[in-house]
Coordinates of C-alpha atoms in Angstrom, one line a residue:
X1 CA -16.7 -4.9 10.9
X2 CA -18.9 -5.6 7.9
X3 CA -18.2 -8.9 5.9
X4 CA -17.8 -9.2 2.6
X5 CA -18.7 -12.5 0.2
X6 CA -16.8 -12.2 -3.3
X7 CA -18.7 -14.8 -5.1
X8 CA -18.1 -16.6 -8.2
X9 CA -14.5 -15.1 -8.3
X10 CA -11.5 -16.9 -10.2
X11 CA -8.8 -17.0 -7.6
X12 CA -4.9 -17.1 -8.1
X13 CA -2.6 -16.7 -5.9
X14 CA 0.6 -18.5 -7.1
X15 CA -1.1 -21.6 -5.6
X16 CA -4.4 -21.5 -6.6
X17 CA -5.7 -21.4 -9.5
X18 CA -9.3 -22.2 -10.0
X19 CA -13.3 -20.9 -9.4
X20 CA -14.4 -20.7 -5.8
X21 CA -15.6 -18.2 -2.8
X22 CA -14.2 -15.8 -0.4
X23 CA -15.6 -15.1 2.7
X24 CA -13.9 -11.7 4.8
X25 CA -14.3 -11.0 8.2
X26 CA -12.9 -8.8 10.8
X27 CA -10.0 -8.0 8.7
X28 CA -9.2 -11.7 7.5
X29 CA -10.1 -14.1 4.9
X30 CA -12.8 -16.6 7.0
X31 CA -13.3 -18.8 4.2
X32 CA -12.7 -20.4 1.2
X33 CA -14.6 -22.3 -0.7
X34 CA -15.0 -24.2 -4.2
X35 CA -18.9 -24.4 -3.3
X36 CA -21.2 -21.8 -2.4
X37 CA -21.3 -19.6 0.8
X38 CA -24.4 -18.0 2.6
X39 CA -23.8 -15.6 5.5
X40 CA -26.6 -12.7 5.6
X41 CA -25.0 -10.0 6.8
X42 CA -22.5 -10.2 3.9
X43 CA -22.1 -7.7 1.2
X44 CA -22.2 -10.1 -1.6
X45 CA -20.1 -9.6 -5.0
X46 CA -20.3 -11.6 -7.8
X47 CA -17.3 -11.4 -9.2
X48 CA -18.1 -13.9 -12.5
X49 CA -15.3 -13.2 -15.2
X50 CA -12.9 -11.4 -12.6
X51 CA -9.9 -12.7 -11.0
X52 CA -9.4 -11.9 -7.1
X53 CA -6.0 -12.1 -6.1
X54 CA -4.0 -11.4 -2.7
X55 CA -2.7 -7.7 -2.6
X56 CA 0.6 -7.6 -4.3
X57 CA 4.1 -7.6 -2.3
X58 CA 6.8 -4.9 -3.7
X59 CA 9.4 -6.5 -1.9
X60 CA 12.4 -3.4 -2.7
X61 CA 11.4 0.2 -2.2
X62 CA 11.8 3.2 -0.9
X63 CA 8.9 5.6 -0.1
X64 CA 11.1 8.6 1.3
X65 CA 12.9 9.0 -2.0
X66 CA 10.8 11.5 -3.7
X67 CA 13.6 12.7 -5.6
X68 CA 16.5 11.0 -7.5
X69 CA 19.3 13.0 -6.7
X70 CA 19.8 11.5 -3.0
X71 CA 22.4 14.0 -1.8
X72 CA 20.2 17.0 -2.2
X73 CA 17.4 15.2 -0.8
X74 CA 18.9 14.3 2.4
X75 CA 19.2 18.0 3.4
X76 CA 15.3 18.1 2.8
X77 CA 13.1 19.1 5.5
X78 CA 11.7 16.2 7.3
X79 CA 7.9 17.2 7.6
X80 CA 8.2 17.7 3.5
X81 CA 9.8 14.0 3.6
X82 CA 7.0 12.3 5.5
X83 CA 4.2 14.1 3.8
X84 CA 5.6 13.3 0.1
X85 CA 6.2 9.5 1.3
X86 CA 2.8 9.3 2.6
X87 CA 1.5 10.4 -1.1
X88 CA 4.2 7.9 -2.5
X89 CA 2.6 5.1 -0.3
X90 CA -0.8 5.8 -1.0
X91 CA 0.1 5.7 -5.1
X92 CA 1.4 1.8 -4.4
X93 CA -1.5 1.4 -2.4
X94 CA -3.5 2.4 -5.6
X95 CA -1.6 0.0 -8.0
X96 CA -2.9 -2.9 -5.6
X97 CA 0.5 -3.1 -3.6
X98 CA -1.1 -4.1 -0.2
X99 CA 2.0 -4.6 1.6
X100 CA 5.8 -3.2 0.7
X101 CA 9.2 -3.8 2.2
X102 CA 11.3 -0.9 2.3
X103 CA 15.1 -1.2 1.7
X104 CA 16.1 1.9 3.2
X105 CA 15.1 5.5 5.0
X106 CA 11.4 4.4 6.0
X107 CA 11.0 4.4 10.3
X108 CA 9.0 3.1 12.6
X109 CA 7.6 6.8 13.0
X110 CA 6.5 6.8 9.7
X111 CA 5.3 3.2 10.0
X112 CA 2.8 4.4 13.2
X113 CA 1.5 7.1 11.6
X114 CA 0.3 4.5 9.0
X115 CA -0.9 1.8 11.7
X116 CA -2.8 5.0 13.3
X117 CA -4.6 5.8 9.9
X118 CA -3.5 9.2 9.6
X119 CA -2.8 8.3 5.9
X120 CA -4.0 5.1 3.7
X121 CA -0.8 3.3 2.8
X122 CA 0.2 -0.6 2.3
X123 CA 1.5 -2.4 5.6
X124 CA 4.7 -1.7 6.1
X125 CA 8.3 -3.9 6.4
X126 CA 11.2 -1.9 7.0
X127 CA 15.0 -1.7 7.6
X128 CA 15.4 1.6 9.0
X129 CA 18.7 3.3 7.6
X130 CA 20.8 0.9 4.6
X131 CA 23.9 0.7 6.4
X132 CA 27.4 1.0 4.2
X133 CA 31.0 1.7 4.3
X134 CA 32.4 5.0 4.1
X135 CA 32.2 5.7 0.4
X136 CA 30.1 3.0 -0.2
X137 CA 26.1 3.1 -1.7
X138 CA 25.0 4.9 1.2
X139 CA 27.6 7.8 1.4
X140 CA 26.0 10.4 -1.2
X141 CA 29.1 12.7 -0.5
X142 CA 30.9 13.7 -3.5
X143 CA 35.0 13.6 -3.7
X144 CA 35.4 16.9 -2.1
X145 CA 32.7 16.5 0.7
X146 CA 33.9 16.3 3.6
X147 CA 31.3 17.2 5.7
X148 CA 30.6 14.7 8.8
X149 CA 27.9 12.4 7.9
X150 CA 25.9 12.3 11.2
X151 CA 24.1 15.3 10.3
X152 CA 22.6 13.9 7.4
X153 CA 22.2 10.4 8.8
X154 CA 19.7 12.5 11.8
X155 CA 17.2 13.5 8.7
X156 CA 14.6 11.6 7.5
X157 CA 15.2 12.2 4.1
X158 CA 18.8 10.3 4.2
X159 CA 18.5 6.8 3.0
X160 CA 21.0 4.8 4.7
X161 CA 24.2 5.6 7.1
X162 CA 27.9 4.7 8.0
X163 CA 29.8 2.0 10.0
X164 CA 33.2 1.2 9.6
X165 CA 34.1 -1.9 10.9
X166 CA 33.3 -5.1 12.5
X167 CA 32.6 -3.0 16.3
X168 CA 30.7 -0.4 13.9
X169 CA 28.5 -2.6 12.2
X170 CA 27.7 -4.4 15.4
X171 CA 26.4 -0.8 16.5
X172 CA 24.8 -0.1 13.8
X173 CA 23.1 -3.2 13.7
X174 CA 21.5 -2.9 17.2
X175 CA 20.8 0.6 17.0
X176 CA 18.5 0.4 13.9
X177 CA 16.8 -3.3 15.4
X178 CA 16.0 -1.2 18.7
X179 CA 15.2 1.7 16.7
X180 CA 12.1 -0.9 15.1
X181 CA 14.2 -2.5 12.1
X182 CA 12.7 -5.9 11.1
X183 CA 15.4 -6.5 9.4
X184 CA 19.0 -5.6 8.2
X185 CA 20.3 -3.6 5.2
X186 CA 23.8 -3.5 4.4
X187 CA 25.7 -1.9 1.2
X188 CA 27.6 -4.5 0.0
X189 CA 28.6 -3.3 -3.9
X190 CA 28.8 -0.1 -5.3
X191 CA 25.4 1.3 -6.8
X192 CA 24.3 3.5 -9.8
X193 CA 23.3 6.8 -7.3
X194 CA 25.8 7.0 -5.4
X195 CA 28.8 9.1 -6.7
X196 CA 32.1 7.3 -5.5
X197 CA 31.7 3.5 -5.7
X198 CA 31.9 1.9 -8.8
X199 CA 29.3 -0.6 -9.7
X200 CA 32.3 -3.4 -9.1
X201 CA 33.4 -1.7 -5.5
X202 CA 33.1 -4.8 -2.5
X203 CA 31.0 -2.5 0.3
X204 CA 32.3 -4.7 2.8
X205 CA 34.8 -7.1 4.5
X206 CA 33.5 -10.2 5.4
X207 CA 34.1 -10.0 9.0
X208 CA 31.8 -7.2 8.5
X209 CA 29.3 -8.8 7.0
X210 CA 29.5 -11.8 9.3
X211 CA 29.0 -9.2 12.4
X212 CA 26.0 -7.8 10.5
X213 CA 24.0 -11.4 10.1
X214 CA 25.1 -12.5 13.4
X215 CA 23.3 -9.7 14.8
X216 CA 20.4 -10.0 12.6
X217 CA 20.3 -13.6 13.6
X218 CA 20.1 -12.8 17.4
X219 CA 17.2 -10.4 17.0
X220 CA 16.1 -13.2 14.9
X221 CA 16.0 -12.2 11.4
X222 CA 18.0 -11.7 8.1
X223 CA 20.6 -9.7 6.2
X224 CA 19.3 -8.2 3.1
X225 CA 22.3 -6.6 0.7
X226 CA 22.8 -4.5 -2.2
X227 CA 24.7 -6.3 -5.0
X228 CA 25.4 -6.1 -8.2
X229 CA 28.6 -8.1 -9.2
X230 CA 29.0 -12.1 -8.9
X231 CA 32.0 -11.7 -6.7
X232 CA 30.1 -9.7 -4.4
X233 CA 26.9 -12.2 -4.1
X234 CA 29.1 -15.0 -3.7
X235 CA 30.9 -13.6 -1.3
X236 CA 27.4 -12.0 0.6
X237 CA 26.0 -16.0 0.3
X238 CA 29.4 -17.7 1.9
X239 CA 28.8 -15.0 4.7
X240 CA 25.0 -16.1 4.9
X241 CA 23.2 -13.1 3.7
X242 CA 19.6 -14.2 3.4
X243 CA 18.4 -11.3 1.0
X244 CA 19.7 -10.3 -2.5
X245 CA 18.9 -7.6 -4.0
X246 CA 19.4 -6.9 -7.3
X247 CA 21.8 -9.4 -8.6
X248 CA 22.1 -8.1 -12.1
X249 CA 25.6 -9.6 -13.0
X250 CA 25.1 -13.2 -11.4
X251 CA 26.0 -16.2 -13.1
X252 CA 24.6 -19.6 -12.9
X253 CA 26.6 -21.1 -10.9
X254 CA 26.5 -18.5 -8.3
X255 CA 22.7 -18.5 -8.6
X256 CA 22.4 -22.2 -7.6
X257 CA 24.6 -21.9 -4.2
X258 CA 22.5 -19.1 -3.7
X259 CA 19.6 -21.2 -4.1
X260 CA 21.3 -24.1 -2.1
X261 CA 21.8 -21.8 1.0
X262 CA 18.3 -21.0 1.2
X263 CA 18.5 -16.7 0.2
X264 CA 16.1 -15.3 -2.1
X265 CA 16.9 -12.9 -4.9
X266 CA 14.9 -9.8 -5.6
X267 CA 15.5 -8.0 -8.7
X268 CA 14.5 -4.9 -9.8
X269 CA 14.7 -4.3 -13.4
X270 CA 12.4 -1.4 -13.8
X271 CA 14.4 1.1 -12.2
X272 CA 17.1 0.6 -14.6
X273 CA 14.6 0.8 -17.3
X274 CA 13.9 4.3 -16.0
X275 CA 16.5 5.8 -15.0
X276 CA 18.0 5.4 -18.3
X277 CA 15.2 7.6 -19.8
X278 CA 14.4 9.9 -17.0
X279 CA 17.1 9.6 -14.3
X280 CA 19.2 12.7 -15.8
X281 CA 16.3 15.0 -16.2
X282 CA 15.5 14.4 -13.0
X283 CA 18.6 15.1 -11.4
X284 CA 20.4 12.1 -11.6
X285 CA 24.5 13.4 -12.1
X286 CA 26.5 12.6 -15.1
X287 CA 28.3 10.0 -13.3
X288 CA 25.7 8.1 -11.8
X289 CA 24.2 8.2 -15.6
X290 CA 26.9 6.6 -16.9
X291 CA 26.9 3.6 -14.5
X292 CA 23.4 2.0 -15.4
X293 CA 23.8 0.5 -18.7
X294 CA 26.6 -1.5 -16.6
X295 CA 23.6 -2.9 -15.0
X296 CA 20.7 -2.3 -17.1
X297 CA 21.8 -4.3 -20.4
X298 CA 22.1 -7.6 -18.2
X299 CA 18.8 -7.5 -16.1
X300 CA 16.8 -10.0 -18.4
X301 CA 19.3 -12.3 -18.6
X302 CA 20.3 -12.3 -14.7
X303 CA 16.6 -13.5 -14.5
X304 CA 17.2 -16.1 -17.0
X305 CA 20.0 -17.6 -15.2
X306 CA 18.4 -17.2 -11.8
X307 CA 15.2 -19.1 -12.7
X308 CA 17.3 -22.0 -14.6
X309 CA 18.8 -22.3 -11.3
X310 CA 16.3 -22.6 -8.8
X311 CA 16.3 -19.2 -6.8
X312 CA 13.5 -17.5 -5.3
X313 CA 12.9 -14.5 -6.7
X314 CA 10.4 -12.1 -4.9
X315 CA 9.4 -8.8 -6.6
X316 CA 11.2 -5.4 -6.5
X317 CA 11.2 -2.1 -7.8
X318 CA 13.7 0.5 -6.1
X319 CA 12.2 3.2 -8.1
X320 CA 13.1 7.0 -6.9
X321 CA 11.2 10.4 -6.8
X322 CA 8.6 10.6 -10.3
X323 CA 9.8 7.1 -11.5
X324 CA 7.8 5.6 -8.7
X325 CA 4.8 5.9 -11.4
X326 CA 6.5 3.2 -13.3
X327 CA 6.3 0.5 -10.3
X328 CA 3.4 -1.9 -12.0
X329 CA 5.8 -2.2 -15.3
X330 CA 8.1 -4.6 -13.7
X331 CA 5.6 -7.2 -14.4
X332 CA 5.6 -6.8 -17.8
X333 CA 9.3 -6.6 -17.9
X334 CA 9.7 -9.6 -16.3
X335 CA 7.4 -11.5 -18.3
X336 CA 9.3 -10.9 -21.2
X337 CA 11.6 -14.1 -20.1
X338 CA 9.7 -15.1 -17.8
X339 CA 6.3 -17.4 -17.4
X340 CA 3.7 -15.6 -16.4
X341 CA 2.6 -17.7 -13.2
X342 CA 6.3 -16.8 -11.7
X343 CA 5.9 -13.3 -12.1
X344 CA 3.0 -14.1 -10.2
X345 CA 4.6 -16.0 -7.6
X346 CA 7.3 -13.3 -7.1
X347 CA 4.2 -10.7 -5.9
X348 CA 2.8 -13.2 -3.9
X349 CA 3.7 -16.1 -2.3
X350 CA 7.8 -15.9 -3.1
X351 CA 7.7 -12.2 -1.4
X352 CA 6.1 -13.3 2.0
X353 CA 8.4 -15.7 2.1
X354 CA 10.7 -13.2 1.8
X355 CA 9.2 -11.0 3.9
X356 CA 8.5 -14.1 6.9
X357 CA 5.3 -13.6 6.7
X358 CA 3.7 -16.7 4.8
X359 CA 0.4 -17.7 5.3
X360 CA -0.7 -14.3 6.8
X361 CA 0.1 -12.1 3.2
X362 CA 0.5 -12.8 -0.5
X363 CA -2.2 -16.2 0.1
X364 CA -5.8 -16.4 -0.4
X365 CA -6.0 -19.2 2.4
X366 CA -8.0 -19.1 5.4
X367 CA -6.9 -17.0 8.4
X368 CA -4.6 -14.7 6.2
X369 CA -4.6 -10.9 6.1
X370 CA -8.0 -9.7 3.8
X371 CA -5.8 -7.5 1.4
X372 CA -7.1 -8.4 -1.7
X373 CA -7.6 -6.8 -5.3
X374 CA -10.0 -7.7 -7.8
X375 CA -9.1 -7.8 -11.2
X376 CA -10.7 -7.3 -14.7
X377 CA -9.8 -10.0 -16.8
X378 CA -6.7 -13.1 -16.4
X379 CA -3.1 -11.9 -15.5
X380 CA -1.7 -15.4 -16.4
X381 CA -3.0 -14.4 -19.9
X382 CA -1.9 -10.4 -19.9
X383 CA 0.4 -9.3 -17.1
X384 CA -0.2 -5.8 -18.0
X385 CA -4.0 -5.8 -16.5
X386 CA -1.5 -5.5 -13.4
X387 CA -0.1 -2.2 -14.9
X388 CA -2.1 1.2 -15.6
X389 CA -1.9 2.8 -12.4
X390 CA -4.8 0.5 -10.9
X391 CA -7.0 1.2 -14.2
X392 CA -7.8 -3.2 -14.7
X393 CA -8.3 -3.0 -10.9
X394 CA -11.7 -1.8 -9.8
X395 CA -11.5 -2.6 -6.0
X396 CA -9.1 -3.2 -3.8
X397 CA -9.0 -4.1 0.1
X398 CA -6.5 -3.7 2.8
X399 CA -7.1 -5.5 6.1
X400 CA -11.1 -6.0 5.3
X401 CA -11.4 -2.5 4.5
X402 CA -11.9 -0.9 0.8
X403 CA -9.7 1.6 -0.2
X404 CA -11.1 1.5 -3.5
X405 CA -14.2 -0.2 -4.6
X406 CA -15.8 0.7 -8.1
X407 CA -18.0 -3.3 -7.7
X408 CA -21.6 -3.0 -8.5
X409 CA -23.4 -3.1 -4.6

C-alpha cells in the first residue's frame, strides 16, 4: 500500500493540539512526530495552514432510514433499503464521518457488503434491531394495527423489534449478538416517531432492562437506551445501562450519577432541529409533530447541565430520510453552549470511548486506524469549517486509502 507523509500539518484530536508530522502506512498511522520525517516512497503533503484531524465518529444513526415516516418504510423492499443506505453511508463518508455507530436497523449483511468494498462507506458499529416493548419506540403500528409484527421485524427496512418480558428480552438479546450485534439497543422511553408512546411512557420494567445488560455483559459489551425523561435515565443508570441516548429532559443531579456510574450520554440535537422544519413535509404524522417541541425546546440546556456535571458526551445525530443532509450542523448547534474543544472531543476521542474502540479510532496516535480528514482552516476557532457537506474538507482518508483528495501532489 502506498504511504503517505502529511507534513507541516496542525493536528487536533481532542488531545493534541499542536504542529507536527504524520506518517501512514498499510492502513495505519506509523508515526508521529513534532520534528521532521523522511521516508522516500511517501507521497509527501505539506499541509502548512491546515488542520488534520482523526475521521469524525457519529456515534447515533441510522443509515436504513431513508424516509421519516418509519411505518411505511418498513414495508419497503429490502434491495431498495440497502441500496439507499449505501448512498446514505457514502454522504457521511463525504462529511468526514470515518466511522458511525448505528442505533438501529443496520446488519451485519449490510456491514460485509461495506468490508467487501462493494460500496465506500464509514466503518461500521451496529446493534442490529432497537429492541422495545409492545407499543413502545419500536412498534410503528398505529391504534388500530393489529397486524403481527414479525413480518415487519423480517424486513430490512424495520428499525427495531418486540420482546415482552424478562424471557423475551433474554431472546432477543442473544438472537441479535449471534445475529453480529456489537452491542445492545433497547427502547426505554417513548420517542417523537413512533405513534403510541408518549415522550414520558417508561419502555421497560427494570427486570427487563436488568435481563437486557446482563446479557450484553456476557457477550461482553453494553446497553445502549433511548431516553428522553429524567425518571427514565435514572431509572436506565440504577439498572446499569452504559449508553444514553438522547437525554433531553435530564437534570443535574441525574447527570452526575450518570457520570459516577461510568455511562456516556449522546445527544442528538439536530434531529429535533429538523424535524421541526421538515419532519411534516416529509411524512412525519400530526402526532409525532406535536411531540418534538416536548424535546426540542430543552436540548441546549440538557447539554448545559450534562457538561456542569461531568458526563461524557459522544456525538449523535439520529437524523431520518432527506434530514440526513443536516448531520454536520450538530456541531454548530452544540457550540452554541458549548466550548469548542468539547464539541471536538465528543467526535473524537469521547465517541471511541463510546464505541470501545480507543486508541484504534477518533486518535492521531501511533498504531491507530489512518482515517483522517484534512481541513481548511482551525475548527477550535469556527466549528462550521466541519459543516458544508465536506466543502472546508479537501481530502479525506479511510483506512490509508483516499476517498477524496483535492491536496496539491
Amino acid at each position: 500500500m502506498t504511504a503517505t507523509l502529511f507534513a507541516n500539518a496542525r493536528l487536533l484530536d481532542g488531545t493534541t493540539d499542536a504542529e507536527g508530522h504524520v506518517l501512514v502506512e498499510d492502513g495505519r498511522i506509523r508515526e508521529v512526530s513534532d520534528k521532521p520525517l523522511n521516508l522516500a516512497a511517501a507521497r509527501t503533503v505539506d499541509l502548512r495552514g491546515r488542520t488534520l484531524m482523526p475521521g469524525l465518529i457519529d456515534a447515533h444513526v441510522h443509515v436504513i432510514a431513508s424516509e421519516v415516516n418509519l411505518a411505511r418504510h418498513a414495508l419497503l423492499p429490502d434491495a431498495l433499503v440497502a441500496f439507499r443506505a449505501a448512498r446514505i453511508m457514502h454522504g457521511m463518508l463525504m462529511r468526514g464521518f470515518t466511522t458511525l455507530r448505528d442505533l438501529g436497523g443496520a446488519t451485519n449483511g449490510l456491514r460485509l457488503a461495506r468490508d467487501e468494498g462493494h460500496f465506500d462507506a464509514p466503518r461500521m458499529i451496529i446493534c442490529g434491531k432497537a429492541i422495545s416493548a409492545t407499543g413502545g419506540h419500536s412498534d410503528g403500528r398505529g391504534r388500530h394495527d393489529s397486524r403481527d409484527m414479525a413480518y415487519l421485524e423480517a424486513r430490512l427496512g424495520c428499525l427495531g423489534r418486540l420482546a415482552d418480558g424478562v424471557d423475551a428480552v433474554r431472546r432477543a438479546c442473544r438472537e441479535e449478538i449471534k445475529a453480529g450485534a456489537d452491542y445492545i439497543k433497547i427502547m426505554a422511553n417513548g420517542g417523537v416517531a413512533s405513534p403510541t408512546d408518549p415522550i414520558a411512557f417508561l419502555g421497560y420494567s427494570k427486570d427487563e432492562m436488568r435481563a437486557a445488560v446482563e446479557e450484553a455483559a456476557m457477550a461482553q459489551t453494553y446497553v445502549a437506551a433511548h431516553l428522553y425523561t429524567d425518571e427514565a435515565i435514572a431509572r436506565a443508570v440504577e439498572c446499569g445501562v452504559h449508553s444514553l441516548e438522547h437525554c433531553n429532559l435530564i437534570t443535574e443531579a441525574t447527570a452526575r450519577t450518570a457520570a459516577k456510574a461510568g455511562a456516556i450520554a449522546c445527544p442528538t440535537l439536530v434531529t429535533y432541529e429538523a424535524l421541526k422544519s421538515e419532519g411534516a413535509s416529509l411524512g412525519l404524522d400530526a402526532v409525532s409533530v406535536g411531540k418534538i417541541d416536548t424535546v426540542r425546546l430543552a436540548g441546549l440546556e440538557s447539554l448545559e447541565r450534562m457538561h456542569r456535571a461531568g458526563l461524557t458526551m459522544a456525538f449523535g445525530t439520529d437524523l431520518l430520510g432527506e434530514m440526513h443532509r443536516h448531520q454536520s450542523d450538530e456541531f454548530t448547534i452544540r457550540g452554541r453552549v458549548l466550548p469548542a474543544i468539547e464539541v471536538i472531543r465528543s467526535t473524537t476521542i469521547h465517541a471511541a470511548k463510546l464505541l470501545r474502540m480507543e486508541g484504534q479510532i477518533g486518535t492521531l496516535a501511533t498504531g491507530a486506524f489512518a482515517d483522517l480528514i484534512v481541513v481548511d482552516g482551525d475548527p477550535l476557532k469556527d466549528l462550521s469549517l466541519l459543516t458544508g457537506q465536506g466543502r472546508h474538507m479537501p481530502a479525506i482518508m479511510l483506512d490509508g486509502r483516499f476517498v477524496k483528495d483535492q491536496l496539491a501532489a
